[in-house]
Amino acid sequence: QVRLVESGGGVVQPGRSLSLACSASGFIFRGSGMNWVRQAPGKGLEWVASFSHDGSKIYYADSVKGRFTISRDSYRNTFYLQMSSLRSEDTAVYFCGKMSSPIHTTPDSWGQGTLVTVSS
Amino acid sequence: DVQMSQFPSSLSASVGDRVTITCRASQGITNYVAWFQQKPGEAPRSLIYAASNFQSGVPSRFRGSASGTNFSLTISSLQPEDFATYYCQQYYSYPHTFGPGTKVDIK
């Protein structure tokens, strides 16, 4: 079955960088797109970024555009979210969510999440 | 950007009750709406996509429907494991916005 495992979270100072990984198994990786969604403490879900199934389309929320980069390593079956110039408002649990299909780009499966805390 | 309003923000219900949660999109989004369930400390669980299609393994007591820019999730007979927060999401256009959530708790 589909398994997504996030890693890379931790405590980081404002202005620094951090890279999250989403390791995937149980499905055809090369034909799948991925979303990153975050949830600040006590808050709702916020879409962060998406990588289309063929890699031709990448989208970012305005709040992270220019600071975050989503990428895919098909040899390692892993998606990444590289985060730079981190701010306190980036503090959240970050989830990766596999797209249901190339048309229905909403998640059908989720990882367990990794916590990022931006604090001095 | 498409805004998703969601109501009620919370509700109290009993096991066996029929519960309906509604989201309204700020513009036409055809049927590109998904519903998610989330319990405290857990990842979201995908329930519905394309307004009314089940994700794998979702019980049939969950039903999604659409009417214009209004989208509803109905739980026909609430079970103990259904007490959670529910979110809608539009994926018609980027950014893929979520509704603010509806917390369903025990009466």
JSON list of C-alpha atoms in Angstrom, two decimals:
[
{"chain": "A", "resi": 1, "resn": "GLN", "atom": "CA", "xyz": [0.00, 0.00, 0.00]},
{"chain": "A", "resi": 2, "resn": "VAL", "atom": "CA", "xyz": [0.98, 3.65, -0.30]},
{"chain": "A", "resi": 3, "resn": "ARG", "atom": "CA", "xyz": [3.46, 4.78, 2.32]},
{"chain": "A", "resi": 4, "resn": "LEU", "atom": "CA", "xyz": [4.78, 8.31, 2.74]},
{"chain": "A", "resi": 5, "resn": "VAL", "atom": "CA", "xyz": [7.34, 9.15, 5.40]},
{"chain": "A", "resi": 6, "resn": "GLU", "atom": "CA", "xyz": [8.41, 12.73, 6.05]},
{"chain": "A", "resi": 7, "resn": "SER", "atom": "CA", "xyz": [11.71, 13.59, 7.69]},
{"chain": "A", "resi": 8, "resn": "GLY", "atom": "CA", "xyz": [13.99, 16.55, 8.24]},
{"chain": "A", "resi": 9, "resn": "GLY", "atom": "CA", "xyz": [11.97, 18.63, 10.67]},
{"chain": "A", "resi": 10, "resn": "GLY", "atom": "CA", "xyz": [13.50, 20.28, 13.70]},
{"chain": "A", "resi": 11, "resn": "VAL", "atom": "CA", "xyz": [14.24, 23.55, 15.43]},
{"chain": "A", "resi": 12, "resn": "VAL", "atom": "CA", "xyz": [15.86, 26.23, 13.26]},
{"chain": "A", "resi": 13, "resn": "GLN", "atom": "CA", "xyz": [16.66, 29.89, 13.80]},
{"chain": "A", "resi": 14, "resn": "PRO", "atom": "CA", "xyz": [14.87, 32.60, 11.82]},
{"chain": "A", "resi": 15, "resn": "GLY", "atom": "CA", "xyz": [16.56, 33.29, 8.51]},
{"chain": "A", "resi": 16, "resn": "ARG", "atom": "CA", "xyz": [18.12, 29.83, 8.30]},
{"chain": "A", "resi": 17, "resn": "SER", "atom": "CA", "xyz": [17.34, 26.96, 5.95]},
{"chain": "A", "resi": 18, "resn": "LEU", "atom": "CA", "xyz": [15.94, 23.46, 6.33]},
{"chain": "A", "resi": 19, "resn": "SER", "atom": "CA", "xyz": [15.19, 20.65, 3.91]},
{"chain": "A", "resi": 20, "resn": "LEU", "atom": "CA", "xyz": [12.30, 18.23, 4.32]},
{"chain": "A", "resi": 21, "resn": "ALA", "atom": "CA", "xyz": [12.06, 14.86, 2.60]},
{"chain": "A", "resi": 22, "resn": "CYS", "atom": "CA", "xyz": [9.04, 12.72, 1.74]},
{"chain": "A", "resi": 23, "resn": "SER", "atom": "CA", "xyz": [10.08, 9.14, 1.09]},
{"chain": "A", "resi": 24, "resn": "ALA", "atom": "CA", "xyz": [7.50, 7.20, -0.94]},
{"chain": "A", "resi": 25, "resn": "SER", "atom": "CA", "xyz": [6.69, 3.57, -1.58]},
{"chain": "A", "resi": 26, "resn": "GLY", "atom": "CA", "xyz": [3.80, 1.39, -2.68]},
{"chain": "A", "resi": 27, "resn": "PHE", "atom": "CA", "xyz": [2.94, 3.20, -5.93]},
{"chain": "A", "resi": 28, "resn": "ILE", "atom": "CA", "xyz": [4.42, 4.14, -9.31]},
{"chain": "A", "resi": 29, "resn": "PHE", "atom": "CA", "xyz": [6.56, 7.06, -8.23]},
{"chain": "A", "resi": 30, "resn": "ARG", "atom": "CA", "xyz": [7.46, 8.52, -11.63]},
{"chain": "A", "resi": 31, "resn": "GLY", "atom": "CA", "xyz": [3.81, 8.97, -12.59]},
{"chain": "A", "resi": 32, "resn": "SER", "atom": "CA", "xyz": [2.73, 10.69, -9.41]},
{"chain": "A", "resi": 33, "resn": "GLY", "atom": "CA", "xyz": [2.60, 14.27, -8.27]},
{"chain": "A", "resi": 34, "resn": "MET", "atom": "CA", "xyz": [2.92, 15.52, -4.71]},
{"chain": "A", "resi": 35, "resn": "ASN", "atom": "CA", "xyz": [1.59, 18.25, -2.47]},
{"chain": "A", "resi": 36, "resn": "TRP", "atom": "CA", "xyz": [3.06, 19.77, 0.65]},
{"chain": "A", "resi": 37, "resn": "VAL", "atom": "CA", "xyz": [0.52, 21.01, 3.21]},
{"chain": "A", "resi": 38, "resn": "ARG", "atom": "CA", "xyz": [1.30, 22.52, 6.60]},
{"chain": "A", "resi": 39, "resn": "GLN", "atom": "CA", "xyz": [-0.55, 23.07, 9.84]},
{"chain": "A", "resi": 40, "resn": "ALA", "atom": "CA", "xyz": [0.54, 25.68, 12.35]},
{"chain": "A", "resi": 41, "resn": "PRO", "atom": "CA", "xyz": [-0.06, 24.79, 16.02]},
{"chain": "A", "resi": 42, "resn": "GLY", "atom": "CA", "xyz": [-3.77, 24.84, 16.76]},
{"chain": "A", "resi": 43, "resn": "LYS", "atom": "CA", "xyz": [-4.64, 26.03, 13.24]},
{"chain": "A", "resi": 44, "resn": "GLY", "atom": "CA", "xyz": [-6.16, 24.59, 10.08]},
{"chain": "A", "resi": 45, "resn": "LEU", "atom": "CA", "xyz": [-4.57, 23.11, 7.00]},
{"chain": "A", "resi": 46, "resn": "GLU", "atom": "CA", "xyz": [-2.65, 25.35, 4.60]},
{"chain": "A", "resi": 47, "resn": "TRP", "atom": "CA", "xyz": [-1.58, 24.27, 1.12]},
{"chain": "A", "resi": 48, "resn": "VAL", "atom": "CA", "xyz": [2.10, 25.08, 0.54]},
{"chain": "A", "resi": 49, "resn": "ALA", "atom": "CA", "xyz": [3.32, 23.68, -2.80]},
{"chain": "A", "resi": 50, "resn": "SER", "atom": "CA", "xyz": [2.56, 21.17, -5.55]},
{"chain": "A", "resi": 51, "resn": "PHE", "atom": "CA", "xyz": [4.68, 19.22, -8.05]},
{"chain": "A", "resi": 52, "resn": "SER", "atom": "CA", "xyz": [2.74, 17.81, -11.01]},
{"chain": "A", "resi": 53, "resn": "HIS", "atom": "CA", "xyz": [2.93, 14.14, -12.02]},
{"chain": "A", "resi": 54, "resn": "ASP", "atom": "CA", "xyz": [5.22, 14.85, -14.98]},
{"chain": "A", "resi": 55, "resn": "GLY", "atom": "CA", "xyz": [7.21, 17.61, -13.32]},
{"chain": "A", "resi": 56, "resn": "SER", "atom": "CA", "xyz": [6.05, 20.21, -15.82]},
{"chain": "A", "resi": 57, "resn": "LYS", "atom": "CA", "xyz": [4.07, 22.30, -13.33]},
{"chain": "A", "resi": 58, "resn": "ILE", "atom": "CA", "xyz": [5.18, 23.54, -9.94]},
{"chain": "A", "resi": 59, "resn": "TYR", "atom": "CA", "xyz": [3.13, 25.88, -7.79]},
{"chain": "A", "resi": 60, "resn": "TYR", "atom": "CA", "xyz": [3.72, 27.68, -4.50]},
{"chain": "A", "resi": 61, "resn": "ALA", "atom": "CA", "xyz": [1.60, 29.54, -1.99]},
{"chain": "A", "resi": 62, "resn": "ASP", "atom": "CA", "xyz": [2.34, 33.27, -2.01]},
{"chain": "A", "resi": 63, "resn": "SER", "atom": "CA", "xyz": [3.49, 33.00, 1.60]},
{"chain": "A", "resi": 64, "resn": "VAL", "atom": "CA", "xyz": [6.44, 30.77, 0.62]},
{"chain": "A", "resi": 65, "resn": "LYS", "atom": "CA", "xyz": [7.12, 31.77, -3.00]},
{"chain": "A", "resi": 66, "resn": "GLY", "atom": "CA", "xyz": [10.77, 32.63, -3.54]},
{"chain": "A", "resi": 67, "resn": "ARG", "atom": "CA", "xyz": [11.79, 30.95, -0.28]},
{"chain": "A", "resi": 68, "resn": "PHE", "atom": "CA", "xyz": [10.65, 27.32, -0.68]},
{"chain": "A", "resi": 69, "resn": "THR", "atom": "CA", "xyz": [11.51, 24.90, -3.49]},
{"chain": "A", "resi": 70, "resn": "ILE", "atom": "CA", "xyz": [9.76, 21.59, -4.19]},
{"chain": "A", "resi": 71, "resn": "SER", "atom": "CA", "xyz": [11.64, 18.91, -6.10]},
{"chain": "A", "resi": 72, "resn": "ARG", "atom": "CA", "xyz": [11.64, 15.20, -6.91]},
{"chain": "A", "resi": 73, "resn": "ASP", "atom": "CA", "xyz": [14.38, 12.58, -6.98]},
{"chain": "A", "resi": 74, "resn": "SER", "atom": "CA", "xyz": [12.99, 9.66, -8.96]},
{"chain": "A", "resi": 75, "resn": "TYR", "atom": "CA", "xyz": [16.01, 7.45, -8.17]},
{"chain": "A", "resi": 76, "resn": "ARG", "atom": "CA", "xyz": [15.41, 7.77, -4.45]},
{"chain": "A", "resi": 77, "resn": "ASN", "atom": "CA", "xyz": [11.59, 7.83, -4.69]},
{"chain": "A", "resi": 78, "resn": "THR", "atom": "CA", "xyz": [11.68, 10.99, -2.64]},
{"chain": "A", "resi": 79, "resn": "PHE", "atom": "CA", "xyz": [10.15, 14.45, -2.85]},
{"chain": "A", "resi": 80, "resn": "TYR", "atom": "CA", "xyz": [11.81, 17.37, -1.14]},
{"chain": "A", "resi": 81, "resn": "LEU", "atom": "CA", "xyz": [10.79, 20.74, 0.22]},
{"chain": "A", "resi": 82, "resn": "GLN", "atom": "CA", "xyz": [13.76, 23.02, 0.60]},
{"chain": "A", "resi": 83, "resn": "MET", "atom": "CA", "xyz": [12.96, 25.95, 2.86]},
{"chain": "A", "resi": 84, "resn": "SER", "atom": "CA", "xyz": [15.10, 29.05, 3.18]},
{"chain": "A", "resi": 85, "resn": "SER", "atom": "CA", "xyz": [14.81, 32.43, 4.91]},
{"chain": "A", "resi": 86, "resn": "LEU", "atom": "CA", "xyz": [12.59, 30.77, 7.48]},
{"chain": "A", "resi": 87, "resn": "ARG", "atom": "CA", "xyz": [10.27, 32.91, 9.57]},
{"chain": "A", "resi": 88, "resn": "SER", "atom": "CA", "xyz": [8.47, 32.28, 12.83]},
{"chain": "A", "resi": 89, "resn": "GLU", "atom": "CA", "xyz": [5.20, 32.00, 10.88]},
{"chain": "A", "resi": 90, "resn": "ASP", "atom": "CA", "xyz": [6.62, 28.95, 9.06]},
{"chain": "A", "resi": 91, "resn": "THR", "atom": "CA", "xyz": [6.41, 27.00, 12.32]},
{"chain": "A", "resi": 92, "resn": "ALA", "atom": "CA", "xyz": [4.09, 24.08, 11.56]},
{"chain": "A", "resi": 93, "resn": "VAL", "atom": "CA", "xyz": [3.74, 20.37, 11.01]},
{"chain": "A", "resi": 94, "resn": "TYR", "atom": "CA", "xyz": [4.50, 19.73, 7.35]},
{"chain": "A", "resi": 95, "resn": "PHE", "atom": "CA", "xyz": [2.67, 16.91, 5.57]},
{"chain": "A", "resi": 96, "resn": "CYS", "atom": "CA", "xyz": [3.29, 15.50, 2.12]},
{"chain": "A", "resi": 97, "resn": "GLY", "atom": "CA", "xyz": [0.20, 14.29, 0.27]},
{"chain": "A", "resi": 98, "resn": "LYS", "atom": "CA", "xyz": [0.27, 12.20, -2.93]},
{"chain": "A", "resi": 99, "resn": "MET", "atom": "CA", "xyz": [-1.93, 13.50, -5.72]},
{"chain": "A", "resi": 100, "resn": "SER", "atom": "CA", "xyz": [-4.92, 11.30, -6.51]},
{"chain": "A", "resi": 101, "resn": "SER", "atom": "CA", "xyz": [-4.27, 11.56, -10.26]},
{"chain": "A", "resi": 102, "resn": "PRO", "atom": "CA", "xyz": [-2.96, 14.01, -12.88]},
{"chain": "A", "resi": 103, "resn": "ILE", "atom": "CA", "xyz": [-6.47, 15.49, -13.08]},
{"chain": "A", "resi": 104, "resn": "HIS", "atom": "CA", "xyz": [-7.50, 15.25, -9.45]},
{"chain": "A", "resi": 105, "resn": "THR", "atom": "CA", "xyz": [-4.45, 16.82, -7.86]},
{"chain": "A", "resi": 106, "resn": "THR", "atom": "CA", "xyz": [-5.80, 16.73, -4.30]},
{"chain": "A", "resi": 107, "resn": "PRO", "atom": "CA", "xyz": [-4.11, 14.26, -1.92]},
{"chain": "A", "resi": 108, "resn": "ASP", "atom": "CA", "xyz": [-5.34, 10.70, -1.61]},
{"chain": "A", "resi": 109, "resn": "SER", "atom": "CA", "xyz": [-2.63, 9.58, 0.84]},
{"chain": "A", "resi": 110, "resn": "TRP", "atom": "CA", "xyz": [-0.67, 11.43, 3.48]},
{"chain": "A", "resi": 111, "resn": "GLY", "atom": "CA", "xyz": [2.51, 11.06, 5.47]},
{"chain": "A", "resi": 112, "resn": "GLN", "atom": "CA", "xyz": [2.53, 11.36, 9.25]},
{"chain": "A", "resi": 113, "resn": "GLY", "atom": "CA", "xyz": [4.03, 14.85, 9.19]},
{"chain": "A", "resi": 114, "resn": "THR", "atom": "CA", "xyz": [7.25, 16.44, 10.44]},
{"chain": "A", "resi": 115, "resn": "LEU", "atom": "CA", "xyz": [7.39, 19.40, 12.82]},
{"chain": "A", "resi": 116, "resn": "VAL", "atom": "CA", "xyz": [9.35, 22.50, 11.91]},
{"chain": "A", "resi": 117, "resn": "THR", "atom": "CA", "xyz": [9.90, 25.06, 14.66]},
{"chain": "A", "resi": 118, "resn": "VAL", "atom": "CA", "xyz": [11.42, 28.40, 13.72]},
{"chain": "A", "resi": 119, "resn": "SER", "atom": "CA", "xyz": [12.70, 30.07, 16.85]},
{"chain": "A", "resi": 120, "resn": "SER", "atom": "CA", "xyz": [15.75, 31.89, 18.14]},
{"chain": "B", "resi": 1, "resn": "ASP", "atom": "CA", "xyz": [-7.78, 33.17, -5.26]},
{"chain": "B", "resi": 2, "resn": "VAL", "atom": "CA", "xyz": [-10.80, 30.96, -4.55]},
{"chain": "B", "resi": 3, "resn": "GLN", "atom": "CA", "xyz": [-12.02, 31.33, -0.97]},
{"chain": "B", "resi": 4, "resn": "MET", "atom": "CA", "xyz": [-13.75, 28.45, 0.79]},
{"chain": "B", "resi": 5, "resn": "SER", "atom": "CA", "xyz": [-16.13, 29.25, 3.59]},
{"chain": "B", "resi": 6, "resn": "GLN", "atom": "CA", "xyz": [-17.22, 26.36, 5.77]},
{"chain": "B", "resi": 7, "resn": "PHE", "atom": "CA", "xyz": [-20.06, 26.01, 8.25]},
{"chain": "B", "resi": 8, "resn": "PRO", "atom": "CA", "xyz": [-20.75, 25.31, 10.95]},
{"chain": "B", "resi": 9, "resn": "SER", "atom": "CA", "xyz": [-17.37, 25.86, 12.56]},
{"chain": "B", "resi": 10, "resn": "SER", "atom": "CA", "xyz": [-18.30, 23.29, 15.18]},
{"chain": "B", "resi": 11, "resn": "LEU", "atom": "CA", "xyz": [-21.17, 21.05, 16.08]},
{"chain": "B", "resi": 12, "resn": "SER", "atom": "CA", "xyz": [-22.10, 18.63, 18.82]},
{"chain": "B", "resi": 13, "resn": "ALA", "atom": "CA", "xyz": [-23.82, 15.41, 17.89]},
{"chain": "B", "resi": 14, "resn": "SER", "atom": "CA", "xyz": [-24.62, 11.96, 19.21]},
{"chain": "B", "resi": 15, "resn": "VAL", "atom": "CA", "xyz": [-23.74, 8.53, 17.87]},
{"chain": "B", "resi": 16, "resn": "GLY", "atom": "CA", "xyz": [-26.28, 7.66, 15.21]},
{"chain": "B", "resi": 17, "resn": "ASP", "atom": "CA", "xyz": [-27.05, 11.26, 14.24]},
{"chain": "B", "resi": 18, "resn": "ARG", "atom": "CA", "xyz": [-27.04, 12.48, 10.67]},
{"chain": "B", "resi": 19, "resn": "VAL", "atom": "CA", "xyz": [-24.54, 15.32, 10.25]},
{"chain": "B", "resi": 20, "resn": "THR", "atom": "CA", "xyz": [-24.05, 17.70, 7.33]},
{"chain": "B", "resi": 21, "resn": "ILE", "atom": "CA", "xyz": [-21.13, 20.08, 6.83]},
{"chain": "B", "resi": 22, "resn": "THR", "atom": "CA", "xyz": [-21.19, 22.65, 4.02]},
{"chain": "B", "resi": 23, "resn": "CYS", "atom": "CA", "xyz": [-18.53, 24.56, 2.11]},
{"chain": "B", "resi": 24, "resn": "ARG", "atom": "CA", "xyz": [-19.21, 27.45, -0.23]},
{"chain": "B", "resi": 25, "resn": "ALA", "atom": "CA", "xyz": [-16.73, 28.50, -2.89]},
{"chain": "B", "resi": 26, "resn": "SER", "atom": "CA", "xyz": [-16.28, 32.16, -3.75]},
{"chain": "B", "resi": 27, "resn": "GLN", "atom": "CA", "xyz": [-16.53, 31.36, -7.47]},
{"chain": "B", "resi": 28, "resn": "GLY", "atom": "CA", "xyz": [-17.39, 28.46, -9.75]},
{"chain": "B", "resi": 29, "resn": "ILE", "atom": "CA", "xyz": [-15.05, 25.50, -9.31]},
{"chain": "B", "resi": 30, "resn": "THR", "atom": "CA", "xyz": [-17.09, 22.80, -11.11]},
{"chain": "B", "resi": 31, "resn": "ASN", "atom": "CA", "xyz": [-16.69, 19.72, -8.88]},
{"chain": "B", "resi": 32, "resn": "TYR", "atom": "CA", "xyz": [-13.04, 20.05, -7.86]},
{"chain": "B", "resi": 33, "resn": "VAL", "atom": "CA", "xyz": [-13.66, 19.70, -4.14]},
{"chain": "B", "resi": 34, "resn": "ALA", "atom": "CA", "xyz": [-12.18, 17.24, -1.67]},
{"chain": "B", "resi": 35, "resn": "TRP", "atom": "CA", "xyz": [-13.04, 16.44, 1.94]},
{"chain": "B", "resi": 36, "resn": "PHE", "atom": "CA", "xyz": [-10.65, 15.39, 4.70]},
{"chain": "B", "resi": 37, "resn": "GLN", "atom": "CA", "xyz": [-10.99, 14.12, 8.25]},
{"chain": "B", "resi": 38, "resn": "GLN", "atom": "CA", "xyz": [-8.37, 14.89, 10.89]},
{"chain": "B", "resi": 39, "resn": "LYS", "atom": "CA", "xyz": [-8.10, 13.68, 14.47]},
{"chain": "B", "resi": 40, "resn": "PRO", "atom": "CA", "xyz": [-5.87, 15.41, 17.04]},
{"chain": "B", "resi": 41, "resn": "GLY", "atom": "CA", "xyz": [-2.20, 14.62, 16.57]},
{"chain": "B", "resi": 42, "resn": "GLU", "atom": "CA", "xyz": [-2.81, 12.71, 13.35]},
{"chain": "B", "resi": 43, "resn": "ALA", "atom": "CA", "xyz": [-2.34, 13.33, 9.66]},
{"chain": "B", "resi": 44, "resn": "PRO", "atom": "CA", "xyz": [-5.41, 14.19, 7.60]},
{"chain": "B", "resi": 45, "resn": "ARG", "atom": "CA", "xyz": [-7.32, 11.32, 6.04]},
{"chain": "B", "resi": 46, "resn": "SER", "atom": "CA", "xyz": [-8.71, 11.77, 2.54]},
{"chain": "B", "resi": 47, "resn": "LEU", "atom": "CA", "xyz": [-12.42, 10.97, 2.30]},
{"chain": "B", "resi": 48, "resn": "ILE", "atom": "CA", "xyz": [-13.90, 12.39, -0.92]},
{"chain": "B", "resi": 49, "resn": "TYR", "atom": "CA", "xyz": [-12.59, 13.83, -4.19]},
{"chain": "B", "resi": 50, "resn": "ALA", "atom": "CA", "xyz": [-14.41, 15.38, -7.14]},
{"chain": "B", "resi": 51, "resn": "ALA", "atom": "CA", "xyz": [-17.19, 16.42, -4.75]},
{"chain": "B", "resi": 52, "resn": "SER", "atom": "CA", "xyz": [-18.77, 12.97, -4.45]},
{"chain": "B", "resi": 53, "resn": "ASN", "atom": "CA", "xyz": [-16.21, 10.24, -5.22]},
{"chain": "B", "resi": 54, "resn": "PHE", "atom": "CA", "xyz": [-14.94, 8.02, -2.40]},
{"chain": "B", "resi": 55, "resn": "GLN", "atom": "CA", "xyz": [-11.27, 7.64, -1.70]},
{"chain": "B", "resi": 56, "resn": "SER", "atom": "CA", "xyz": [-10.19, 4.07, -1.10]},
{"chain": "B", "resi": 57, "resn": "GLY", "atom": "CA", "xyz": [-11.47, 2.48, 2.09]},
{"chain": "B", "resi": 58, "resn": "VAL", "atom": "CA", "xyz": [-13.92, 5.21, 3.07]},
{"chain": "B", "resi": 59, "resn": "PRO", "atom": "CA", "xyz": [-17.16, 3.92, 4.64]},
{"chain": "B", "resi": 60, "resn": "SER", "atom": "CA", "xyz": [-20.36, 4.46, 2.70]},
{"chain": "B", "resi": 61, "resn": "ARG", "atom": "CA", "xyz": [-21.91, 6.50, 5.53]},
{"chain": "B", "resi": 62, "resn": "PHE", "atom": "CA", "xyz": [-19.81, 9.43, 4.22]},
{"chain": "B", "resi": 63, "resn": "ARG", "atom": "CA", "xyz": [-21.45, 11.16, 1.24]},
{"chain": "B", "resi": 64, "resn": "GLY", "atom": "CA", "xyz": [-20.33, 14.17, -0.73]},
{"chain": "B", "resi": 65, "resn": "SER", "atom": "CA", "xyz": [-22.63, 16.30, -2.85]},
{"chain": "B", "resi": 66, "resn": "ALA", "atom": "CA", "xyz": [-22.57, 19.52, -4.81]},
{"chain": "B", "resi": 67, "resn": "SER", "atom": "CA", "xyz": [-25.01, 22.20, -5.88]},
{"chain": "B", "resi": 68, "resn": "GLY", "atom": "CA", "xyz": [-23.51, 25.12, -7.76]},
{"chain": "B", "resi": 69, "resn": "THR", "atom": "CA", "xyz": [-20.83, 26.58, -5.52]},
{"chain": "B", "resi": 70, "resn": "ASN", "atom": "CA", "xyz": [-22.13, 24.78, -2.41]},
{"chain": "B", "resi": 71, "resn": "PHE", "atom": "CA", "xyz": [-20.57, 21.48, -1.41]},
{"chain": "B", "resi": 72, "resn": "SER", "atom": "CA", "xyz": [-21.67, 19.22, 1.41]},
{"chain": "B", "resi": 73, "resn": "LEU", "atom": "CA", "xyz": [-20.32, 16.30, 3.35]},
{"chain": "B", "resi": 74, "resn": "THR", "atom": "CA", "xyz": [-22.96, 14.20, 5.06]},
{"chain": "B", "resi": 75, "resn": "ILE", "atom": "CA", "xyz": [-22.34, 11.47, 7.60]},
{"chain": "B", "resi": 76, "resn": "SER", "atom": "CA", "xyz": [-25.53, 9.40, 7.59]},
{"chain": "B", "resi": 77, "resn": "SER", "atom": "CA", "xyz": [-25.10, 7.77, 10.99]},
{"chain": "B", "resi": 78, "resn": "LEU", "atom": "CA", "xyz": [-22.31, 9.18, 13.15]},
{"chain": "B", "resi": 79, "resn": "GLN", "atom": "CA", "xyz": [-20.00, 6.56, 14.64]},
{"chain": "B", "resi": 80, "resn": "PRO", "atom": "CA", "xyz": [-17.66, 7.01, 17.64]},
{"chain": "B", "resi": 81, "resn": "GLU", "atom": "CA", "xyz": [-14.62, 7.09, 15.35]},
{"chain": "B", "resi": 82, "resn": "ASP", "atom": "CA", "xyz": [-16.11, 9.97, 13.33]},
{"chain": "B", "resi": 83, "resn": "PHE", "atom": "CA", "xyz": [-15.58, 12.60, 16.02]},
{"chain": "B", "resi": 84, "resn": "ALA", "atom": "CA", "xyz": [-12.91, 14.74, 14.40]},
{"chain": "B", "resi": 85, "resn": "THR", "atom": "CA", "xyz": [-12.33, 17.94, 12.45]},
{"chain": "B", "resi": 86, "resn": "TYR", "atom": "CA", "xyz": [-13.38, 18.00, 8.80]},
{"chain": "B", "resi": 87, "resn": "TYR", "atom": "CA", "xyz": [-11.90, 20.19, 6.08]},
{"chain": "B", "resi": 88, "resn": "CYS", "atom": "CA", "xyz": [-12.96, 20.88, 2.52]},
{"chain": "B", "resi": 89, "resn": "GLN", "atom": "CA", "xyz": [-10.46, 21.88, -0.16]},
{"chain": "B", "resi": 90, "resn": "GLN", "atom": "CA", "xyz": [-10.87, 23.27, -3.66]},
{"chain": "B", "resi": 91, "resn": "TYR", "atom": "CA", "xyz": [-8.34, 22.11, -6.22]},
{"chain": "B", "resi": 92, "resn": "TYR", "atom": "CA", "xyz": [-9.87, 23.82, -9.25]},
{"chain": "B", "resi": 93, "resn": "SER", "atom": "CA", "xyz": [-7.15, 26.45, -9.30]},
{"chain": "B", "resi": 94, "resn": "TYR", "atom": "CA", "xyz": [-3.96, 27.30, -7.42]},
{"chain": "B", "resi": 95, "resn": "PRO", "atom": "CA", "xyz": [-3.59, 28.08, -4.59]},
{"chain": "B", "resi": 96, "resn": "HIS", "atom": "CA", "xyz": [-5.49, 25.00, -3.46]},
{"chain": "B", "resi": 97, "resn": "THR", "atom": "CA", "xyz": [-7.38, 26.56, -0.57]},
{"chain": "B", "resi": 98, "resn": "PHE", "atom": "CA", "xyz": [-8.84, 24.73, 2.41]},
{"chain": "B", "resi": 99, "resn": "GLY", "atom": "CA", "xyz": [-11.91, 25.67, 4.37]},
{"chain": "B", "resi": 100, "resn": "PRO", "atom": "CA", "xyz": [-11.32, 26.65, 8.01]},
{"chain": "B", "resi": 101, "resn": "GLY", "atom": "CA", "xyz": [-12.62, 23.32, 9.30]},
{"chain": "B", "resi": 102, "resn": "THR", "atom": "CA", "xyz": [-15.61, 21.95, 11.22]},
{"chain": "B", "resi": 103, "resn": "LYS", "atom": "CA", "xyz": [-15.04, 20.28, 14.55]},
{"chain": "B", "resi": 104, "resn": "VAL", "atom": "CA", "xyz": [-17.51, 17.50, 15.30]},
{"chain": "B", "resi": 105, "resn": "ASP", "atom": "CA", "xyz": [-17.62, 16.55, 18.95]},
{"chain": "B", "resi": 106, "resn": "ILE", "atom": "CA", "xyz": [-19.75, 14.45, 21.24]},
{"chain": "B", "resi": 107, "resn": "LYS", "atom": "CA", "xyz": [-22.95, 15.94, 22.60]}
]
